[in-house]
Each structure stands twice: as C-alpha cells, then as structure tokens.
Tab-separated table of C-alpha atoms in Angstrom:
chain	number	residue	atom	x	y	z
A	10	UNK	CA	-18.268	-8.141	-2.162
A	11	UNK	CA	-19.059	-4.643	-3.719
A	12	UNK	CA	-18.265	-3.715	-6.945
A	13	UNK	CA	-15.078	-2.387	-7.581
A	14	UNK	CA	-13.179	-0.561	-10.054
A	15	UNK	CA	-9.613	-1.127	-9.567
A	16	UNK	CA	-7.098	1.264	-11.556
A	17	UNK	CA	-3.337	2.950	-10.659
A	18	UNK	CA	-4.024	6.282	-9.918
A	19	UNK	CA	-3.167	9.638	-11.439
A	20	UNK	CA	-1.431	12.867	-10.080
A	21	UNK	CA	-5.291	14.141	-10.254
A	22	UNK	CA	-5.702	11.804	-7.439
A	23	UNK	CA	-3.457	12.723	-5.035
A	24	UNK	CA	-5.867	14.973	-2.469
A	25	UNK	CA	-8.105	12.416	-2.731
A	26	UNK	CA	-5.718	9.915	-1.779
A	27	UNK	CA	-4.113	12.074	1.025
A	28	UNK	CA	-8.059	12.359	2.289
A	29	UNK	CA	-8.682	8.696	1.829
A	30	UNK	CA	-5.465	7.779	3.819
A	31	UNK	CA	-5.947	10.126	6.859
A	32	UNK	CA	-9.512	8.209	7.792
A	33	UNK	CA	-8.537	5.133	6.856
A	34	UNK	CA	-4.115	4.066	6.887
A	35	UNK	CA	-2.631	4.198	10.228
A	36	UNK	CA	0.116	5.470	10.582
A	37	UNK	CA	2.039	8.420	8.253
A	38	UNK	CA	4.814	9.525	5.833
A	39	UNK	CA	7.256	11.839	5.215
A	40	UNK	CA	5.333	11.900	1.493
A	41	UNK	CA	2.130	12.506	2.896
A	42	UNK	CA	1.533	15.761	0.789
A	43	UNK	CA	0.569	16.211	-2.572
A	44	UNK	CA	3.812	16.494	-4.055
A	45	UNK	CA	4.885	13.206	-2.741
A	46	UNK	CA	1.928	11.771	-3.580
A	47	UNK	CA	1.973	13.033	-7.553
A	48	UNK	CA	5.979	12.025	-7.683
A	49	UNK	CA	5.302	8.551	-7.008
A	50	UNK	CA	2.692	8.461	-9.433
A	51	UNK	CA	4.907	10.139	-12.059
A	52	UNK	CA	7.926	8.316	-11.590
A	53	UNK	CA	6.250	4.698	-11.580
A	54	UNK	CA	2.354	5.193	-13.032
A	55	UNK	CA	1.321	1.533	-12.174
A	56	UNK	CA	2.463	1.863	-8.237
A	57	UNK	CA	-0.280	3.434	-6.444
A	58	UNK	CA	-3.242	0.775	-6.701
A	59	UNK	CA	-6.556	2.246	-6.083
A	60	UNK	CA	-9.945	0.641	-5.469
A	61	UNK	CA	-13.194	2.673	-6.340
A	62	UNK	CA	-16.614	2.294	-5.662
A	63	UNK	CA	-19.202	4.340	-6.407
A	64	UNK	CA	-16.923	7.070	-7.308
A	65	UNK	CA	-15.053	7.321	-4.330
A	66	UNK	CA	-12.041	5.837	-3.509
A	67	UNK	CA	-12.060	2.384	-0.605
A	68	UNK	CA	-8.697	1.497	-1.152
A	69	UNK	CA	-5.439	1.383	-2.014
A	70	UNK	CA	-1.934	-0.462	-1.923
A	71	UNK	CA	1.252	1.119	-3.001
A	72	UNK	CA	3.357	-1.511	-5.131
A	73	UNK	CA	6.547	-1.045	-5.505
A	74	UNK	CA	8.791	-2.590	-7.829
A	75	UNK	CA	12.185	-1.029	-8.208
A	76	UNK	CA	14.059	-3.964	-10.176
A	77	UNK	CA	15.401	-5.844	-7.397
A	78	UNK	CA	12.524	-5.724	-4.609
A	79	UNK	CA	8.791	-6.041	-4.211
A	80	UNK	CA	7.559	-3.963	-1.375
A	81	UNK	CA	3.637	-3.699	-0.283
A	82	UNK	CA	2.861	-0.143	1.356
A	83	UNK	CA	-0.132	1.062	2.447
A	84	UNK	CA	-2.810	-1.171	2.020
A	85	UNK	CA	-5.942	0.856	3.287
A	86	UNK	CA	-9.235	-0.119	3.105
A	87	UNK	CA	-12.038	2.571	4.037
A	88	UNK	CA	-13.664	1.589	7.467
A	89	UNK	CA	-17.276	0.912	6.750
A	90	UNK	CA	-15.616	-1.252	3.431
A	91	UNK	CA	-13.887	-3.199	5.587
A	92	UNK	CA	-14.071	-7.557	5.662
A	93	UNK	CA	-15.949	-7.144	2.006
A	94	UNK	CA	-12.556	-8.258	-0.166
A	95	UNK	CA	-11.525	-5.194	-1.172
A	96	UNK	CA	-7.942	-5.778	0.090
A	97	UNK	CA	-7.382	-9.039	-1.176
A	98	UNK	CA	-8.445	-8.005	-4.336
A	99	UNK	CA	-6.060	-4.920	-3.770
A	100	UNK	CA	-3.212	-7.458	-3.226
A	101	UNK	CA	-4.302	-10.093	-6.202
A	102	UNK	CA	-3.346	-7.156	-8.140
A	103	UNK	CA	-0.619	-5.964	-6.497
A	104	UNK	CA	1.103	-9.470	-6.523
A	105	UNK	CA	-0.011	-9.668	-10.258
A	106	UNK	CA	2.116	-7.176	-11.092
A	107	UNK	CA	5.370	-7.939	-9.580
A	108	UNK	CA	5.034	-11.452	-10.984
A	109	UNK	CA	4.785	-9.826	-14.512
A	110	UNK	CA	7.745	-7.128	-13.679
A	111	UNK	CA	9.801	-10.614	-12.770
A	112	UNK	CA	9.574	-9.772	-8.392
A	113	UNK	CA	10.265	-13.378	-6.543
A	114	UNK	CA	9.165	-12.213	-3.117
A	115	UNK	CA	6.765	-9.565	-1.651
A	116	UNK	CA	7.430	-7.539	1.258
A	117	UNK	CA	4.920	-5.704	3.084
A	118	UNK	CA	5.919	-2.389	5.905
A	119	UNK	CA	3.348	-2.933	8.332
A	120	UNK	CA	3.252	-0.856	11.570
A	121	UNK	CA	4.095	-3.115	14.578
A	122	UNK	CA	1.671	-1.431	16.757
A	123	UNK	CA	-1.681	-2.365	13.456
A	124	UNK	CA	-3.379	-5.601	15.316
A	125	UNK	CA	-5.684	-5.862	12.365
A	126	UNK	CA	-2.957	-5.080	9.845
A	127	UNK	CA	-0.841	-8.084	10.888
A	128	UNK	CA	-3.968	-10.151	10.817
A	129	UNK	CA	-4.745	-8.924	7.291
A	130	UNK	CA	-1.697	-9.718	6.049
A	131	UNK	CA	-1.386	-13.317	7.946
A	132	UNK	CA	-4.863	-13.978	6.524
A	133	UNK	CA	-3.585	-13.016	2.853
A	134	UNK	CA	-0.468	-15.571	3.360
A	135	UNK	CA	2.342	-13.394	4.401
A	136	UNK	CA	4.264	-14.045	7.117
A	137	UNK	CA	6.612	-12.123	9.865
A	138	UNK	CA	10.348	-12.098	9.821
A	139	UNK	CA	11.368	-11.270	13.337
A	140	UNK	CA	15.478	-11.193	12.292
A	141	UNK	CA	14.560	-8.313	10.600
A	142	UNK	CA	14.367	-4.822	11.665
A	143	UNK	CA	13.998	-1.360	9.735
A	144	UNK	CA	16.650	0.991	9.946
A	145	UNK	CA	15.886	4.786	8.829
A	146	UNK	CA	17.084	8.170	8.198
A	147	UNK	CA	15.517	11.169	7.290
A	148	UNK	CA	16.769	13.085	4.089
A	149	UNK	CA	14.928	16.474	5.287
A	150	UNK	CA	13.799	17.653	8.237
C-alpha cells in the first residue's frame, strides 16, 4: 500500500478537491463548485475525508453524519492509485467515525450505472437494497 496521510479537509481544499473528483468520481453534483464544496466543510469539518500522498490528494469519501443517518458519498480513489487500499482505508475511517458520533448503519449513494463502484463496496461488506429507490428534487435550477 502507499503511504498515506489521511485528514478532513479544509475550505483551502476545495479546487483541489473539485480537480481531484472530475478525473477520478463518476458521476456529479449539484455542489460541484467551490462554494458547495467549502459549505460542507464549514458546516461539518470532519465530513470530507481526504487521502494524500505525496502531496497530492488520491482520495476521498464524504461522511456524513447528520444525527439520525450515516451516509457514504463519494468515495474516489485516483486512477493510477487504484487496488493499493486507499479506499478501504478511506472507509475504516469513515466507519470510525460514525461509530464514535453513535451511527448504527452506513449507507453508501452509489451510481447504478459504477460496475467497479458496486464491486468496491461489495468487497468492503456492504450490500444492495433493491426495495429501495432515491427520490429527488432540485432546490435551484
């Protein structure tokens, strides 16, 4: 496994993130800017999960913990750091934290279309509940 430096990040971090997702998350947000990026930070400073290495960010999960619910988003891993640990070590901490903010269950958005997403996350122990489906709606256009 490389070496790692994992740490939450800080509104400084938010182009790099934005960079970092764009080559390596599938998939986007309505956050997907700067500003969404630094609120989340600001509003809950242990949420967005980074892994470094070498200076340069290889990873990331977003845990979110919001009292009642655990939910997993994001978990990116950097193509060429790919099947070297770096998101099980993401989700060690991830799941780490909920189980010291009192979370009973972890929920994970994954994109249904992400092949090696759902294998990712069937390798890590989680598994798919078909009875349920995501309903949305867009606050802004």
């Amino acid at each position: 496994m490389v070496e790692l430096e994992i740490r939450a990040a800080t509104p400084a971090d938010a182009e790099d993130v934005l960079t970092f997702w764009k080559e390596s998350a599938k998939g986007t947000s309505v956050s997907d800017d700067v500003n969404g990026v630094t609120r989340l930070v600001e509003r809950d400073p242990e949420a967005l999960i980074l892994a470094v290495a070498d200076g340069r960010i290889v990873g990331s999960v977003i845990a979110g913990w919001d009292g009642w619910r655990a939910s997993l988003y994001r978990l990116a891993v950097l193509p060429s750091h790919r099947r070297r640990g770096v998101s099980t070590v993401l989700l060690r901490a991830a799941e780490e934290r909920f189980a010291a903010l009192g979370g009973r269950r972890v929920d994970a958005m994954v994109l249904e279309e992400n092949e090696t997403g759902r294998l990712v996350w069937t390798a890590a122990g989680y598994e798919r509940q078909d009875q349920w489906r995501r309903w949305v709606k867009p606050l802004t256009d």
